[in-house]
Coordinates of C-alpha atoms and ligand atoms in Angstrom, one line a residue:
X1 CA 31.4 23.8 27.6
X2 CA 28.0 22.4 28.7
X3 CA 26.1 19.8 27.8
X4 CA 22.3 19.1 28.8
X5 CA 20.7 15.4 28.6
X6 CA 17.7 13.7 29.6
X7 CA 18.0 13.2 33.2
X8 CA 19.8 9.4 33.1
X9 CA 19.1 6.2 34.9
X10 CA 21.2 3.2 36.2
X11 CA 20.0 0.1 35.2
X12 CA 22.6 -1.3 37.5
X13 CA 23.9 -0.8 40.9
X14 CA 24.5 -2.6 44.1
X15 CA 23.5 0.0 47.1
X16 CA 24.1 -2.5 50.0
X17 CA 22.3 -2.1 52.7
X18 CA 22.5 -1.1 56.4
X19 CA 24.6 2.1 57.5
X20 CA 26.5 1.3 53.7
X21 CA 22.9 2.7 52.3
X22 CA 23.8 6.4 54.1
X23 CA 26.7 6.9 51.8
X24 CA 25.9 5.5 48.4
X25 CA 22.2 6.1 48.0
X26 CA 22.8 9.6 48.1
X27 CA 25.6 9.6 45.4
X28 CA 23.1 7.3 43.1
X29 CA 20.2 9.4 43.6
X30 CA 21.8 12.9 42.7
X31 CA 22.9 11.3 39.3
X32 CA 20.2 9.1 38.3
X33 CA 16.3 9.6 38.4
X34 CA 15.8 5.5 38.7
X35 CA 18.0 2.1 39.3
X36 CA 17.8 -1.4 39.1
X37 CA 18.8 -2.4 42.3
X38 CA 20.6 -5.8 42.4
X39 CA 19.5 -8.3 45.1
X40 CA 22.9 -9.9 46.4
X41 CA 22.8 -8.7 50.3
X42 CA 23.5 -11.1 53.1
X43 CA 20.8 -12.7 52.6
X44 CA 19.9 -12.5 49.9
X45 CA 16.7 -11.0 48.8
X46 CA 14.5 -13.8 47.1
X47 CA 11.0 -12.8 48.1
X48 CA 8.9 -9.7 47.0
X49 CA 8.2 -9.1 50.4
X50 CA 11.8 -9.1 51.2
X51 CA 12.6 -6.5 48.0
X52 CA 9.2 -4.3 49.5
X53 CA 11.5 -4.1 52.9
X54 CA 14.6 -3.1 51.8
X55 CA 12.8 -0.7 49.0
X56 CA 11.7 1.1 51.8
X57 CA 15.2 1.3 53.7
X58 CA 16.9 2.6 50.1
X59 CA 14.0 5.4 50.3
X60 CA 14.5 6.3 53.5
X61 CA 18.5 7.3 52.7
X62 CA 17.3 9.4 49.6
X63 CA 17.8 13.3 49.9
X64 CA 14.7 15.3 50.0
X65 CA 15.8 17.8 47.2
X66 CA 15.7 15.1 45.0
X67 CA 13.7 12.7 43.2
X68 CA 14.6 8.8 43.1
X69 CA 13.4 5.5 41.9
X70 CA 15.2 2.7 42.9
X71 CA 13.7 -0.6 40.6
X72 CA 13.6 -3.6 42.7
X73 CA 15.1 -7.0 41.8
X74 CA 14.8 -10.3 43.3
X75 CA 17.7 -12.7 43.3
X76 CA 16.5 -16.0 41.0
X77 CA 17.7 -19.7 43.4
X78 CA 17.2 -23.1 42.5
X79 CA 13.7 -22.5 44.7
X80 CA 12.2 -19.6 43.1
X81 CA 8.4 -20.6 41.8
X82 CA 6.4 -19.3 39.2
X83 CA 4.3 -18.2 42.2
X84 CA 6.6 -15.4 43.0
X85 CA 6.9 -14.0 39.9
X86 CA 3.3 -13.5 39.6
X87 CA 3.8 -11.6 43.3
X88 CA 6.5 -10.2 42.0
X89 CA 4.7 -8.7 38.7
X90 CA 1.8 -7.8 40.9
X91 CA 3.7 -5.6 44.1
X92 CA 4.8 -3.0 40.5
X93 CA 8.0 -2.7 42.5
X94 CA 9.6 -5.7 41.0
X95 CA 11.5 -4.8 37.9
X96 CA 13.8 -8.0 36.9
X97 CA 14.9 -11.4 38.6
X98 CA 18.7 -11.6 38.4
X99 CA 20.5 -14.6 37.6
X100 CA 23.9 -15.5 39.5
X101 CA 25.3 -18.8 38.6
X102 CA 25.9 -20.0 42.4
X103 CA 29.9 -18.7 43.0
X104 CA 30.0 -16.5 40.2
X105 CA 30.6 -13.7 41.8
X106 CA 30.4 -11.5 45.1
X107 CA 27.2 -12.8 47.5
X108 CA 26.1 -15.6 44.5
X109 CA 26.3 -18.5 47.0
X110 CA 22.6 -19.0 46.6
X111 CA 22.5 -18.6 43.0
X112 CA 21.6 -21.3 40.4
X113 CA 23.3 -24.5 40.1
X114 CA 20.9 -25.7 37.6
X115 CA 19.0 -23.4 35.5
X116 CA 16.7 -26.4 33.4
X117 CA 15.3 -26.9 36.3
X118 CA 13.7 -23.4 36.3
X119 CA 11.7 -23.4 33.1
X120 CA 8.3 -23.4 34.6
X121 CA 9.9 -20.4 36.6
X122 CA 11.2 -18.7 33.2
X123 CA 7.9 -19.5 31.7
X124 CA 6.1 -17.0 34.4
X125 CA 8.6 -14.1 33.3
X126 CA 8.4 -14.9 30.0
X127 CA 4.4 -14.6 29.8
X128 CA 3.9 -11.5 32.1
X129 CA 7.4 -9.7 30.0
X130 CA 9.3 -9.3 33.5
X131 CA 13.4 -9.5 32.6
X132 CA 16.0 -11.9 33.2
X133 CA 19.1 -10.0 34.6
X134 CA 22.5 -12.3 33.8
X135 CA 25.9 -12.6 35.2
X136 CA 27.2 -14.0 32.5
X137 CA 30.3 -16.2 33.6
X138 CA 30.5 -20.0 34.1
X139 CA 31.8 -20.6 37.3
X140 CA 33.7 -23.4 35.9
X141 CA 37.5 -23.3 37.9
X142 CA 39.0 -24.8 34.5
X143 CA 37.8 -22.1 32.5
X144 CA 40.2 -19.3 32.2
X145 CA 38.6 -16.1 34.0
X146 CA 39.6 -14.4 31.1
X147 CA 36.8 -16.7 29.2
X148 CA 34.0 -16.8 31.2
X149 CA 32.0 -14.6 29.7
X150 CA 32.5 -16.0 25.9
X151 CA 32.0 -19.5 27.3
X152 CA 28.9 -18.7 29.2
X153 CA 27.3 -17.6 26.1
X154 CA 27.9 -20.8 24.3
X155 CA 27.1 -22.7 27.1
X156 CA 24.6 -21.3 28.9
X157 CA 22.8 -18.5 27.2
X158 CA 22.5 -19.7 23.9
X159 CA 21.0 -23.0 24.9
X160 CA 18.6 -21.0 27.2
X161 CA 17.1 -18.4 24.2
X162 CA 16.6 -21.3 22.3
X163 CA 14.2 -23.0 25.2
X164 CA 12.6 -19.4 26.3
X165 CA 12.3 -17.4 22.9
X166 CA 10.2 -14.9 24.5
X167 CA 12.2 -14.3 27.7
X168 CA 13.3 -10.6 28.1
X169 CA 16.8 -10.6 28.8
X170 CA 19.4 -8.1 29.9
X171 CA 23.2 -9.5 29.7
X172 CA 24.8 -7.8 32.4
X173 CA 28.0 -5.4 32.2
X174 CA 29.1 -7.4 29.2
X175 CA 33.1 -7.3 28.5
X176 CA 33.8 -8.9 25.4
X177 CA 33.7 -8.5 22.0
X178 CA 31.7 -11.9 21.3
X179 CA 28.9 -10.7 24.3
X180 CA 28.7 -7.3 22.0
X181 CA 28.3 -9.4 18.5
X182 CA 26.0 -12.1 20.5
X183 CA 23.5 -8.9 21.6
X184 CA 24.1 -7.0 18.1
X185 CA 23.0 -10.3 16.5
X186 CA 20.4 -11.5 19.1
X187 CA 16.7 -10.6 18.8
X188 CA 14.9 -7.5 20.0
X189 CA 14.2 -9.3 23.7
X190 CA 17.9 -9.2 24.2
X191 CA 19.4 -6.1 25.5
X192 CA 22.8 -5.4 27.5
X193 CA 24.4 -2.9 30.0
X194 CA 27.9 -1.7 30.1
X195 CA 30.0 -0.1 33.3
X196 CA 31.9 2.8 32.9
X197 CA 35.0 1.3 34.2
X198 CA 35.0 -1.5 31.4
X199 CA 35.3 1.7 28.7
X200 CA 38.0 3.3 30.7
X201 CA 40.3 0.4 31.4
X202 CA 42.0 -2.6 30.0
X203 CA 43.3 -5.6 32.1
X204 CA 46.7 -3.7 31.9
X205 CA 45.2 -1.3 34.7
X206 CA 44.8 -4.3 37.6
X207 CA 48.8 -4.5 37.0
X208 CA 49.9 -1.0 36.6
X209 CA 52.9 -1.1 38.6
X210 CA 51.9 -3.7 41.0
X211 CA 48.4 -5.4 42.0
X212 CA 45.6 -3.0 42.4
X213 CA 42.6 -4.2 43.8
X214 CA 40.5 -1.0 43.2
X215 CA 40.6 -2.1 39.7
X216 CA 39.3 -5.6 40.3
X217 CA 35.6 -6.8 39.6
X218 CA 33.9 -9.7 37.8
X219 CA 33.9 -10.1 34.9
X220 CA 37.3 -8.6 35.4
X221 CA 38.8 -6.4 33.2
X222 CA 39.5 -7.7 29.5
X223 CA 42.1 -6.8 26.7
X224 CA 42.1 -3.8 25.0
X225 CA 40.1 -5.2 21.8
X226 CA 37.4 -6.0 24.0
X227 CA 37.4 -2.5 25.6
X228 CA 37.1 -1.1 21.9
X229 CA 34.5 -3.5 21.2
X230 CA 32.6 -2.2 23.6
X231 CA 33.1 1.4 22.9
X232 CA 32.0 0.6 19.4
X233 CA 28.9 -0.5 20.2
X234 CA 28.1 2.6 22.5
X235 CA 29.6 4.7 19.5
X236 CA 27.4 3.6 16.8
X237 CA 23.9 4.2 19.1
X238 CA 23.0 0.9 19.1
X239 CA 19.8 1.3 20.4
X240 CA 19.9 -2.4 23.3
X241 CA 23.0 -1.6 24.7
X242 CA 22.8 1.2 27.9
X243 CA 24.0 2.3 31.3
X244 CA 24.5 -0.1 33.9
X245 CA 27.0 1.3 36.4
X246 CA 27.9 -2.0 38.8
X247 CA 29.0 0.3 40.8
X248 CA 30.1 -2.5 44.0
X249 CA 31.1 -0.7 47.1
X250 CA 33.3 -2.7 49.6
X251 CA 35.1 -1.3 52.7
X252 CA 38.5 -0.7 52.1
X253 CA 40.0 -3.0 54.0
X254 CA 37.8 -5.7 51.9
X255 CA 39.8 -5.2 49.0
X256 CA 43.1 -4.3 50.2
X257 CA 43.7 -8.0 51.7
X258 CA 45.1 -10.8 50.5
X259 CA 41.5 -12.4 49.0
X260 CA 40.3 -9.0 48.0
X261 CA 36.6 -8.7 46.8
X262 CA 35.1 -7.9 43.6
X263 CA 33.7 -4.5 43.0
X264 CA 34.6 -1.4 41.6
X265 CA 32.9 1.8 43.0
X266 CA 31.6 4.3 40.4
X267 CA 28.7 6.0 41.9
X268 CA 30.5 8.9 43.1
X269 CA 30.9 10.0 39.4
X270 CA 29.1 7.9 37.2
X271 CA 28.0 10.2 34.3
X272 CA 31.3 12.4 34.6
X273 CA 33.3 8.9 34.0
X274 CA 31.2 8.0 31.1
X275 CA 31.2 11.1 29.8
X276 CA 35.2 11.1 29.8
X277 CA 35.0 7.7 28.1
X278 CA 32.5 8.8 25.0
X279 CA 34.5 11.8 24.7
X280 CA 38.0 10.2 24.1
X281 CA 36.5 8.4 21.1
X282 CA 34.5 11.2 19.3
X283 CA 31.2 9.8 20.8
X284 CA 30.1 12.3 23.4
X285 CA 27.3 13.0 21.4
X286 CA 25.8 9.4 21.8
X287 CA 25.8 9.6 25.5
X288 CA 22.0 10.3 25.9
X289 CA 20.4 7.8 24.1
X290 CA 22.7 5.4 26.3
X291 CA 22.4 7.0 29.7
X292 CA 18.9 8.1 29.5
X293 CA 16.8 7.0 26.5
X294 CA 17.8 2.8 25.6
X295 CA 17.4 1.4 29.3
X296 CA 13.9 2.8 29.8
X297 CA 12.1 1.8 26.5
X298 CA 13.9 -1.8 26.7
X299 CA 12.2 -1.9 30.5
X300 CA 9.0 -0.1 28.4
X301 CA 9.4 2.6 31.4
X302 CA 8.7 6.1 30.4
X303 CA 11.6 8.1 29.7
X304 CA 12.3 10.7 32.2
X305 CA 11.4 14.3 31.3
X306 CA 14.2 16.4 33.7
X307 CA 17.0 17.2 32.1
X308 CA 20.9 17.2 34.2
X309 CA 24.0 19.4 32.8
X310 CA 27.4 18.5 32.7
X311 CA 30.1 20.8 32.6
X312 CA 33.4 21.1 31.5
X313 CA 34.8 22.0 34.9
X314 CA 37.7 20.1 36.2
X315 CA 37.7 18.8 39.8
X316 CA 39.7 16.3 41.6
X317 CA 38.0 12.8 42.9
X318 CA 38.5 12.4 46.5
X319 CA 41.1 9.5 47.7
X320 CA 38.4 8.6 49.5
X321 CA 34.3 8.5 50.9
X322 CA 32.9 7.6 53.9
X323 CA 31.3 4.1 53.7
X324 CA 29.8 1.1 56.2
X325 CA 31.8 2.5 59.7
X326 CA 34.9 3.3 57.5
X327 CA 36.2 4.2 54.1
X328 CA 35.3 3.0 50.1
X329 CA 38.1 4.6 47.3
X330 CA 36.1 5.2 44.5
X331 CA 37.4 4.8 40.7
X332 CA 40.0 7.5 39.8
X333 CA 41.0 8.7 43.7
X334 CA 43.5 11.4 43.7
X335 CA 42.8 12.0 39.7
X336 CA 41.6 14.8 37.4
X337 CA 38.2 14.5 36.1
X338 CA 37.3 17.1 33.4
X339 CA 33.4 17.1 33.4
X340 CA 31.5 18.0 36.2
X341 CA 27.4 17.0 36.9
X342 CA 26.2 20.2 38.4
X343 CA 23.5 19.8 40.8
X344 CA 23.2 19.5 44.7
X345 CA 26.2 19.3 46.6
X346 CA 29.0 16.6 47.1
X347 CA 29.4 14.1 49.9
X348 CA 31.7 13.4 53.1
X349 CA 34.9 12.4 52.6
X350 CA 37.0 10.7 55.4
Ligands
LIG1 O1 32.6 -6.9 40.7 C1 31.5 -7.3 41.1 N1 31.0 -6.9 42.3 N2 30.8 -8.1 40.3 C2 29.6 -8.6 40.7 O2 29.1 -9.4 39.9 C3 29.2 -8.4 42.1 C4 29.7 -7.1 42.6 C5 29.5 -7.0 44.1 O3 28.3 -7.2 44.6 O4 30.4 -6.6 44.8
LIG2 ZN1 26.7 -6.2 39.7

């Protein structure tokens, strides 16, 4: 069985950068013709000058057989000035500012303590149309992790549509079932992405038989409601809700410690996991408009014209790849996967 789509984009993904680039931009570029790169390296990057550098060290990694895009982000601070985003609109590389509370989440130190005091910065997007990109969790210790997402909305996001009507936002690899209604019920200049791994797995999988970091990212893994929810949504074609991997490389032995990081790798077999998930709830045939259509008229890109096949053609995921001096398990080592993107060759495993 075969099935032929629109050539898909990521409107998600964390490359890293460094000798971590060598392994992963590869694997991102043979699945996807463009992605939003997010900004969270050590440091961070902040200026358009900075996301112009490290554009050109993601490019550098990219096979020559193929073509690839990656869309540039800058990382919003409590310092960012209207004067950047005009930069930023201007270099045409710049496709969102992302917003990380400060200790939300992996590399989010220098995120946003206060976000009122941006609104002369949120006016700038807002006027030249350039997206706000949200991690949406409060970073609140005495909110359950479980909640962070639903409590963000009420606390944060719903407060800041209401002062920046016009800001284009994407809420980023939602998990819940009240971010899905909140999006649903939001206006057009709302849009959201959703990972693969959160419509393959419940919370039950960070447990299966003991702890298992592989399975741990933020927002972590929710109930299974909120895992239907989310299917659902993808399932009826709803037309501001598309792919956004998160796929999060870290080196093995940065998750297999006792303060493990967050971050699921998924780029190794993006589509093929997605695929798997649409199937198992009679949806496969959505999986275009989400992986290749959605995500570039929300980011009023052109949708790309090359079409990919996947194939029903069962192949095992490797324990392991090569990543950053040493080893990254990607989502579903050791398992079965029944689809299978044909196209140029597979990468080093350890
Ligand atoms: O699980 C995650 N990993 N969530 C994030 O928000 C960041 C990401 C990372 O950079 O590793
Ligand atoms: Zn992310």
């Amino acid at each position: 069985m075969h099935l032929k789509i629109t050539r898909p984009d990521d409107w998600h993904v964390h490359l890293r950068d460094g000798d971590a680039l060598k392994s992963v931009v590869p694997m991102t570029a043979r699945q996807f013709a463009r992605a939003i790169v997010m900004p969270n390296l050590v440091p961070p990057v902040t200026t358009t000058a900075q996301a112009q550098a490290y554009r050109a060290r993601i490019l550098a990694e990219v096979p020559g057989d193929v073509a690839f895009t990656p869309l540039m982000t800058l990382y919003l601070t409590d310092n960012t000035d209207p004067g950047e985003i005009e930069r930023a609109q201007a270099s045409r590389i710049v496709h969102g500012v992302k917003l990380y509370p400060a200790g939300a989440t992996t590399n989010s130190e220098s995120g946003v303590t206060d976000l009122t005091g941006l609104d002369t910065t949120l006016d700038a997007m807002a006027e030249c149309g350039l997206p706000l990109l949200v991690h949406g969790e409060v970073t609140d210790a005495g909110v359950d992790i479980f909640d962070r997402e639903a409590v963000f909305l009420e606390r944060v996001l719903s407060p800041l549509l209401d002062r920046h009507p016009k800001l284009r936002i994407v809420l980023e690899h939602i998990t819940t079932e009240q971010a899905v209604r909140f999006v649903r019920d939001a206006p057009d200049t709302v849009a959201a992405t959703i990972t693969a791994h959160h419509l393959l797995y419940n919370r039950n999988a960070l447990f299966r038989g003991g702890i298992r970091p592989h399975h741990y990212c933020l927002p972590i893994l929710k109930r299974e409601q909120h895992r239907e929810a989310l299917l659902n949504i993808v399932a009826s074609g709803h037309p501001r809700f598309f792919l956004g991997t998160d796929s999060a490389p870290h080196e093995r032995s940065a998750k297999e410690t006792a303060c493990g990081c967050a971050g699921i790798f998924t780029a190794h077999a993006a589509l093929e996991l997605y695929a798997t998930a649409l199937e198992a709830c009679g949806a496969l045939d959505r999986l275009e408009g989400f992986a290749s259509h959605f995500g570039a008229d929300f980011y009023r890109m052109p949708r790309n014209t090359a079409s990919v096949t996947l194939m029903k053609d069962p192949w095992t995921v490797p324990d392991r790849y090569r990543f950053d001096g040493g080893a990254v398990i990607p989502l579903g080592a050791g398992e079965t996967l029944t689809w299978r993107l044909l196209g140029p060759e597979s990468h080093s495993t350890v």
